[in-house]
Coordinates of C-alpha atoms in Angstrom, one line a residue:
X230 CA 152.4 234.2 59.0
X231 CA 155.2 232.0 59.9
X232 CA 156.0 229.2 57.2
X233 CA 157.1 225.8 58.7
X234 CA 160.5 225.2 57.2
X235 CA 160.6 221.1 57.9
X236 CA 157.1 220.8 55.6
X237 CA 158.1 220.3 52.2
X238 CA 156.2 223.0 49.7
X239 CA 154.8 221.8 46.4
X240 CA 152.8 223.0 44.0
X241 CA 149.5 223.2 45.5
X242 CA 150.0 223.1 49.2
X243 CA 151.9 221.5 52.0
X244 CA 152.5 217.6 51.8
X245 CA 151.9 215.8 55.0
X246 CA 155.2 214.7 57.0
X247 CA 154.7 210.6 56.9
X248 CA 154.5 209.0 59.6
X249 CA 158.4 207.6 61.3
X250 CA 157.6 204.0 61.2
X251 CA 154.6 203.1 58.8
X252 CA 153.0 200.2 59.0
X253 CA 152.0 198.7 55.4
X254 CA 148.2 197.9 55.0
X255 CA 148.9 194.6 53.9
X256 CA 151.5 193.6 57.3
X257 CA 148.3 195.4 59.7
X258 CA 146.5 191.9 59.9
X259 CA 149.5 190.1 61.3
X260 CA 151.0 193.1 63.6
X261 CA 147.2 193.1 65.2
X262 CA 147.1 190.0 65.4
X263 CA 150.7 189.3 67.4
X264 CA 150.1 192.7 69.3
X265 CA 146.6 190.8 70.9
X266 CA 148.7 187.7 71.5
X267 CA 151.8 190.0 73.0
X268 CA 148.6 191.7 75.2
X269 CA 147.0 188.3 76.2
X270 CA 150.3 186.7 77.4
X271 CA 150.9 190.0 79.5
X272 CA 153.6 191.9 77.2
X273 CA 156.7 189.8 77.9
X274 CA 159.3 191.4 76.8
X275 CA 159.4 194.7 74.6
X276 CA 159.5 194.2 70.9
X277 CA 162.5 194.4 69.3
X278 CA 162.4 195.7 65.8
X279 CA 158.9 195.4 63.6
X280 CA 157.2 192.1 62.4
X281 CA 159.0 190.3 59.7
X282 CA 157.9 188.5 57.2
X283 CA 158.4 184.8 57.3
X284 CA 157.2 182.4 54.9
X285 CA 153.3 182.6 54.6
X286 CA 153.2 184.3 58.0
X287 CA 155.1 186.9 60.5
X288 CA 156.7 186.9 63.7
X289 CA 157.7 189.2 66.1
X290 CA 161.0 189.0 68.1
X291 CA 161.3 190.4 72.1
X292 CA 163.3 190.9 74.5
X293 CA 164.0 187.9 76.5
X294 CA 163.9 185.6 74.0
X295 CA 161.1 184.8 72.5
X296 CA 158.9 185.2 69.8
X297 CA 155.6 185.7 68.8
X298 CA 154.2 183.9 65.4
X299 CA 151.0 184.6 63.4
X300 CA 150.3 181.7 60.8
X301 CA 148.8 182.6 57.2
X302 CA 145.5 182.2 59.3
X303 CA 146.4 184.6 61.7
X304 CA 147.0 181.9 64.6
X305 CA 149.6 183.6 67.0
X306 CA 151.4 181.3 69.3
X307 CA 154.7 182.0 71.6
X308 CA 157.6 180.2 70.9
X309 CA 160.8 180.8 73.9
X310 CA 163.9 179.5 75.7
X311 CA 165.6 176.4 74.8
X312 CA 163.0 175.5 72.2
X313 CA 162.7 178.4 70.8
X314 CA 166.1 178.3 70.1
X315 CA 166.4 175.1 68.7
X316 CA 163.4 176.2 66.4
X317 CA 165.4 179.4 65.2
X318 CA 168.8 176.9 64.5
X319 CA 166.2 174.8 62.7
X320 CA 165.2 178.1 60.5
X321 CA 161.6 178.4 62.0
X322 CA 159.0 178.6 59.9
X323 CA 160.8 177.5 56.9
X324 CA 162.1 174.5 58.4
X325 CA 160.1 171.1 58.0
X326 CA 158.7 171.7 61.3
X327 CA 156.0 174.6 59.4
X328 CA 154.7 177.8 62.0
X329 CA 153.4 176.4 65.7
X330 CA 150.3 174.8 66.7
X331 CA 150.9 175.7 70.4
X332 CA 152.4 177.5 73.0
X333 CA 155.0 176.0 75.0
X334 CA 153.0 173.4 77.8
X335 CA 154.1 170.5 80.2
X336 CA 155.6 167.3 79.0
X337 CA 155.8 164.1 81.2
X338 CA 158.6 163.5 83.7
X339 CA 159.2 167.4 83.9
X340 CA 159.6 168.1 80.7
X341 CA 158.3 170.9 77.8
X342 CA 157.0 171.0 74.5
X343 CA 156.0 172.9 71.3
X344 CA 153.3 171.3 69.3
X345 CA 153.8 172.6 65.1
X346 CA 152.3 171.9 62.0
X347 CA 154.6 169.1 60.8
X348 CA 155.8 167.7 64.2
X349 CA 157.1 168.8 67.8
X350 CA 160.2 169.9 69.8
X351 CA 160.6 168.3 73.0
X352 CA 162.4 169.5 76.3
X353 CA 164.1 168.0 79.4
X354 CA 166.6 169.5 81.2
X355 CA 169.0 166.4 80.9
X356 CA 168.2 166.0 76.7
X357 CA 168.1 169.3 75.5
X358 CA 165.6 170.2 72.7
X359 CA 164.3 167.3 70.3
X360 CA 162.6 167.9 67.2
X361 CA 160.3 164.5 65.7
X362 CA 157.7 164.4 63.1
X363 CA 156.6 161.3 65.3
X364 CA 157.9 158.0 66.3
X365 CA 157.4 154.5 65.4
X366 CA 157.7 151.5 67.4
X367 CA 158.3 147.9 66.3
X368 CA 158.5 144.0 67.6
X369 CA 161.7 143.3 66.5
X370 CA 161.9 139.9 67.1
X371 CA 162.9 137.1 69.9
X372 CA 166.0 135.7 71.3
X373 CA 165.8 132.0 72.7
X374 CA 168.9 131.2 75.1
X375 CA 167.7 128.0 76.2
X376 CA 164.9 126.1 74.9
X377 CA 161.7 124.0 76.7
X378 CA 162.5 120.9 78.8
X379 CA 160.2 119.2 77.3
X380 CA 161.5 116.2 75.3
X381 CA 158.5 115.2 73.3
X382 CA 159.2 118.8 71.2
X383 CA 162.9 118.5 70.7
X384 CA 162.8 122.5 69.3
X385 CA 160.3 125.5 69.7
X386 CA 157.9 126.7 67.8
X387 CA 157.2 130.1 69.6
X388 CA 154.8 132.9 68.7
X389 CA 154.6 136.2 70.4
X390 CA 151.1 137.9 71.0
X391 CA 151.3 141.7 71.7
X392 CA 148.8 144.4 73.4
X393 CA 149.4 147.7 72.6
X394 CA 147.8 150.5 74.6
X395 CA 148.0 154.3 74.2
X396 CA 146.3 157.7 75.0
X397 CA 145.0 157.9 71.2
X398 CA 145.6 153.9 69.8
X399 CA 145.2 150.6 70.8
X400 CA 146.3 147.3 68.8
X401 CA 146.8 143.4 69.3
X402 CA 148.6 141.4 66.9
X403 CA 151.2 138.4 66.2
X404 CA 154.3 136.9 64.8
X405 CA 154.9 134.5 63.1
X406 CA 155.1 131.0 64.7
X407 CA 159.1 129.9 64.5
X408 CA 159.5 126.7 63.8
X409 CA 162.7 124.9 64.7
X410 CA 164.0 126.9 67.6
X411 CA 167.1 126.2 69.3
X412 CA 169.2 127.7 72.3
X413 CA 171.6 130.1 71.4
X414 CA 169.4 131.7 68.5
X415 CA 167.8 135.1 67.4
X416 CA 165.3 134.9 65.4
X417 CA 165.2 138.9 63.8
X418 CA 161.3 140.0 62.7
X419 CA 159.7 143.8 61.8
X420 CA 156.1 144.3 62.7
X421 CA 154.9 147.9 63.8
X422 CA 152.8 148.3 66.5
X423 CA 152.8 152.2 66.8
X424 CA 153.1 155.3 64.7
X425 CA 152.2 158.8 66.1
X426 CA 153.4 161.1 68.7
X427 CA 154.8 160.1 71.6
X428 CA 152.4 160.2 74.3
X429 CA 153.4 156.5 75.9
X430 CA 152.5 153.2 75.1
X431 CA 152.3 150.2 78.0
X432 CA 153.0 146.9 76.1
X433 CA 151.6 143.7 77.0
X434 CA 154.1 140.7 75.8
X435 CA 153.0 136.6 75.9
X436 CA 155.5 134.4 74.4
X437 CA 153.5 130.7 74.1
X438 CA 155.0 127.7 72.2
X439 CA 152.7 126.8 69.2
X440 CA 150.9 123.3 69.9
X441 CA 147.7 121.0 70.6
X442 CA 147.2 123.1 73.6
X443 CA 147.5 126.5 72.0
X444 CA 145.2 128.7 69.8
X445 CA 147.2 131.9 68.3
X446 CA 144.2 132.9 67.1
X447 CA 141.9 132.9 70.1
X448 CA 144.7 134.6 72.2
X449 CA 145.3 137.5 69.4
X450 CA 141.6 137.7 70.8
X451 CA 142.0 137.4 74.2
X452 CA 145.2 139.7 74.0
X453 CA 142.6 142.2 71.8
X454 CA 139.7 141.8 74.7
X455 CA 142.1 143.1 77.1
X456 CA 143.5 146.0 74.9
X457 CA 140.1 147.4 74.1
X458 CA 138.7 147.0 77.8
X459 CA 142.4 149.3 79.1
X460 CA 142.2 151.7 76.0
X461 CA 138.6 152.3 77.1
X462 CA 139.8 153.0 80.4
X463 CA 142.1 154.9 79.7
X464 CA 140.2 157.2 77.4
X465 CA 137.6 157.9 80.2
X466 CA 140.4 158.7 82.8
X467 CA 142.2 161.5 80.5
X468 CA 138.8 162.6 79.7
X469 CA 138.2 163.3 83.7
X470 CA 140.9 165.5 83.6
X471 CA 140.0 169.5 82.1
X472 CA 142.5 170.2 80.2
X473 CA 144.3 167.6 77.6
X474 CA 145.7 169.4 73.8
X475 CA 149.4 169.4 74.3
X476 CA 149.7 168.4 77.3
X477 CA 147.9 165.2 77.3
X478 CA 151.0 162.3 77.3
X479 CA 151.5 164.7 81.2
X480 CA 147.8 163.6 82.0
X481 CA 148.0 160.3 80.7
X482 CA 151.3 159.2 82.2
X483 CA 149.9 157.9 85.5
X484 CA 147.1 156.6 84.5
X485 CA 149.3 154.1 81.6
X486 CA 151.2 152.4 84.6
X487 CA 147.8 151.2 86.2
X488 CA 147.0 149.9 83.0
X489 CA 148.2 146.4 84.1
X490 CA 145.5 144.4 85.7
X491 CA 143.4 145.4 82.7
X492 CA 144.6 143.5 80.1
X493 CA 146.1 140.5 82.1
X494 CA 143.0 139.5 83.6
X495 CA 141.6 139.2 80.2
X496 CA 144.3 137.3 78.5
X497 CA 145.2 135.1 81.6
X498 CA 141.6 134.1 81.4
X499 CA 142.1 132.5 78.3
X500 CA 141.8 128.5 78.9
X501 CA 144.7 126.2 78.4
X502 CA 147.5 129.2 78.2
X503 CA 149.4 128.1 81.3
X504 CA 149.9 124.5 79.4
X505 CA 151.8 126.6 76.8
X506 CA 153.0 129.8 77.9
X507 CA 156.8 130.4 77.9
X508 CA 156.7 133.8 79.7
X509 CA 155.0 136.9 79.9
X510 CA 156.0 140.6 80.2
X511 CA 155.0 143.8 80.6
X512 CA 156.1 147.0 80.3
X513 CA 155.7 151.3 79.7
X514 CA 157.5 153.2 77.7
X515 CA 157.1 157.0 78.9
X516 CA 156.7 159.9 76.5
X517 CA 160.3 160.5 77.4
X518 CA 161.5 157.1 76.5
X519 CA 159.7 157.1 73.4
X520 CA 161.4 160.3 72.2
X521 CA 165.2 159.3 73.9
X522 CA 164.9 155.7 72.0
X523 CA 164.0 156.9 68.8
X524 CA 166.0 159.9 68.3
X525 CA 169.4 159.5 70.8
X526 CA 169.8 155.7 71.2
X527 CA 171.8 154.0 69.1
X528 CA 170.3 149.9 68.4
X529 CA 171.8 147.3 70.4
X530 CA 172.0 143.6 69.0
X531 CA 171.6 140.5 70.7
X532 CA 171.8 137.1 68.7
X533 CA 171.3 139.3 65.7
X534 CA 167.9 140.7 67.0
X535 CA 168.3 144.9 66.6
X536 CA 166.0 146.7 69.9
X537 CA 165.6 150.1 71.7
X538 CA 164.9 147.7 74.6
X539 CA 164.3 143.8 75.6
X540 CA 161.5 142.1 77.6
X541 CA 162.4 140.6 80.6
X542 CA 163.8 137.1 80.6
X543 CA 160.4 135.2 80.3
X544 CA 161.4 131.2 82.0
X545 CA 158.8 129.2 81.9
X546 CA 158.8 125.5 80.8
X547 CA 162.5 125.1 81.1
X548 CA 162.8 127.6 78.3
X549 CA 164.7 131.5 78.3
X550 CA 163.4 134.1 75.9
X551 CA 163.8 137.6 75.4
X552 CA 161.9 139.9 72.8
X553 CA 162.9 142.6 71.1
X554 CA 161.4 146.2 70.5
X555 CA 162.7 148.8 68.3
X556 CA 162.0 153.0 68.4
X557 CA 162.4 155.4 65.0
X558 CA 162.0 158.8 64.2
X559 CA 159.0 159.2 61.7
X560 CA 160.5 160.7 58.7
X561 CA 159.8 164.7 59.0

């Protein structure tokens, strides 16, 4: 008999020789679960190390790059290139962002993104990475730099009416009526029209000038009518298309810029409004703008009215107005 010299002897019998690299029962859940992911995305990349803990979940690095995740629920999604690595400077997991909702998919305009529990990181090749918990978009107010010819009103008393039309959201509201208006004046408001991701909103903008001949009331209805009718529209387009999830402000984007007819033919329906209208606009922001205002533009100010970006000059009556709109981050 020939004794094995590497097997340890105790008292009795021979102890097995453990295994080189154990895997701890209570890690096997989450290293199944990112080795199926790993399979399922066609191995990219060969492991580097073992899964690590991170808080209430795993991940698993590779070669390349990237990085497999499995949530406390064992949801595994991939995580790579330049989001991944903003997501790592971040601290991952740990960060507010929480573990990923998604794997990387298309963004509008050529872009990228990561969807996670607490928010998203964007990519374009001319912003970098962007991390948001969501944006918010306000009316910010008007600017009057000449007022109506008309000598029977000696000032203004604008009101703006606003449409609001999204993938997920629509909305019509107004300001304020401002009395007293004069050339040369801002006139500096806060109303929010949006709060969510940014998927892109087309915005419908009627300035009117408050009289006999005007209802703000029955044009908030109008201006609603039209909203409702393009939201509808909208909904039924992105639902045409198979696949939505993440990727879903890259479906919509086309469809937001025909949005237009929609609601104008409703609110220029609306009798009497050419008697009192001082302008119209209209206007998209893209996915892209929406995450470039809010979280690398600094405000501009014009006759102390803070925006992300103006209307157009709206001229009727004698009159020139611009309105304001503003972008945020949501706070994470």
């Amino acid at each position: 008999m020939t004794l094995d010299t590497k097997a340890p002897i105790v008292t009795g019998g021979v102890t097995p020789v453990p295994h080189p690299h154990p895997v701890p029962p209570e890690l096997s859940p989450w290293v199944l679960a990112i080795n199926h992911k790993w399979q399922q995305l066609g191995r990219p990349g060969n492991p580097i190390g073992t899964t690590v803990a991170v808080g209430n979940g795993h991940l698993q690095r590779y070669e390349g790059g990237g990085t497999i995740y499995a949530d406390a629920n064992l949801n595994t999604t991939f995580v790579y290139g330049k989001i991944g690595e903003r997501y790592d400077q971040m601290g991952g997991p740990t960060s507010w962002l929480g573990f990923p909702t998604s794997d990387e998919g298309n963004m509008s305009e050529g872009g990228r993104v990561n969807t996670f529990q607490h928010g998203a990181i964007y990519f374009w090749g001319d912003t970098g990475a962007i991390e948001l918990a969501g944006v918010i978009v306000h009316y910010t107010g008007l600017v009057c730099f000449g007022e109506t010819d008309n000598p029977l009103w000696g000032s203004d008393s604008p009101y703006v009416t606003m449409g609001v039309v999204g993938p997920n959201s629509y909305l019509a509201l107004r300001s304020q009526i401002y009395n007293g208006v004069n050339a040369g004046s801002g006139h500096p408001d806060l109303l929010e029209i949006y709060r969510g991701p940014p998927l892109g909103l087309r915005i419908k903008t009627v300035l009117t000038q408050h009289g006999s001949s005007s209802d703000p009331d029955a044009l908030k209805k109008s201006m609603e009518d039209g909203a409702m009718k393009a939201a509808k529209w909208l909904e039924d387009e992105i639902r045409s298309v198979p696949l939505v999830g993440p990727t879903v402000a890259d479906i919509a984007a086309p469809f937001i810029e025909k949005m237009a007819p929609i609601i104008a033919d409703d609110v220029f329906g609306f009798l009497g409004l050419a008697d009192s209208a001082l302008g119209d606009d209209e206007f998209n922001f893209t996915a892209k703008d929406m995450v470039k205002l809010s979280a690398r533009t600094p405000n501009s100010v014009d006759h102390g009215v803070g925006y992300k970006r103006e209307t157009g000059l709206m001229s009727r009556q004698g009159a020139s107005y611009k309105v304001g709109y503003g972008l945020i981050p949501m706070a994470p």
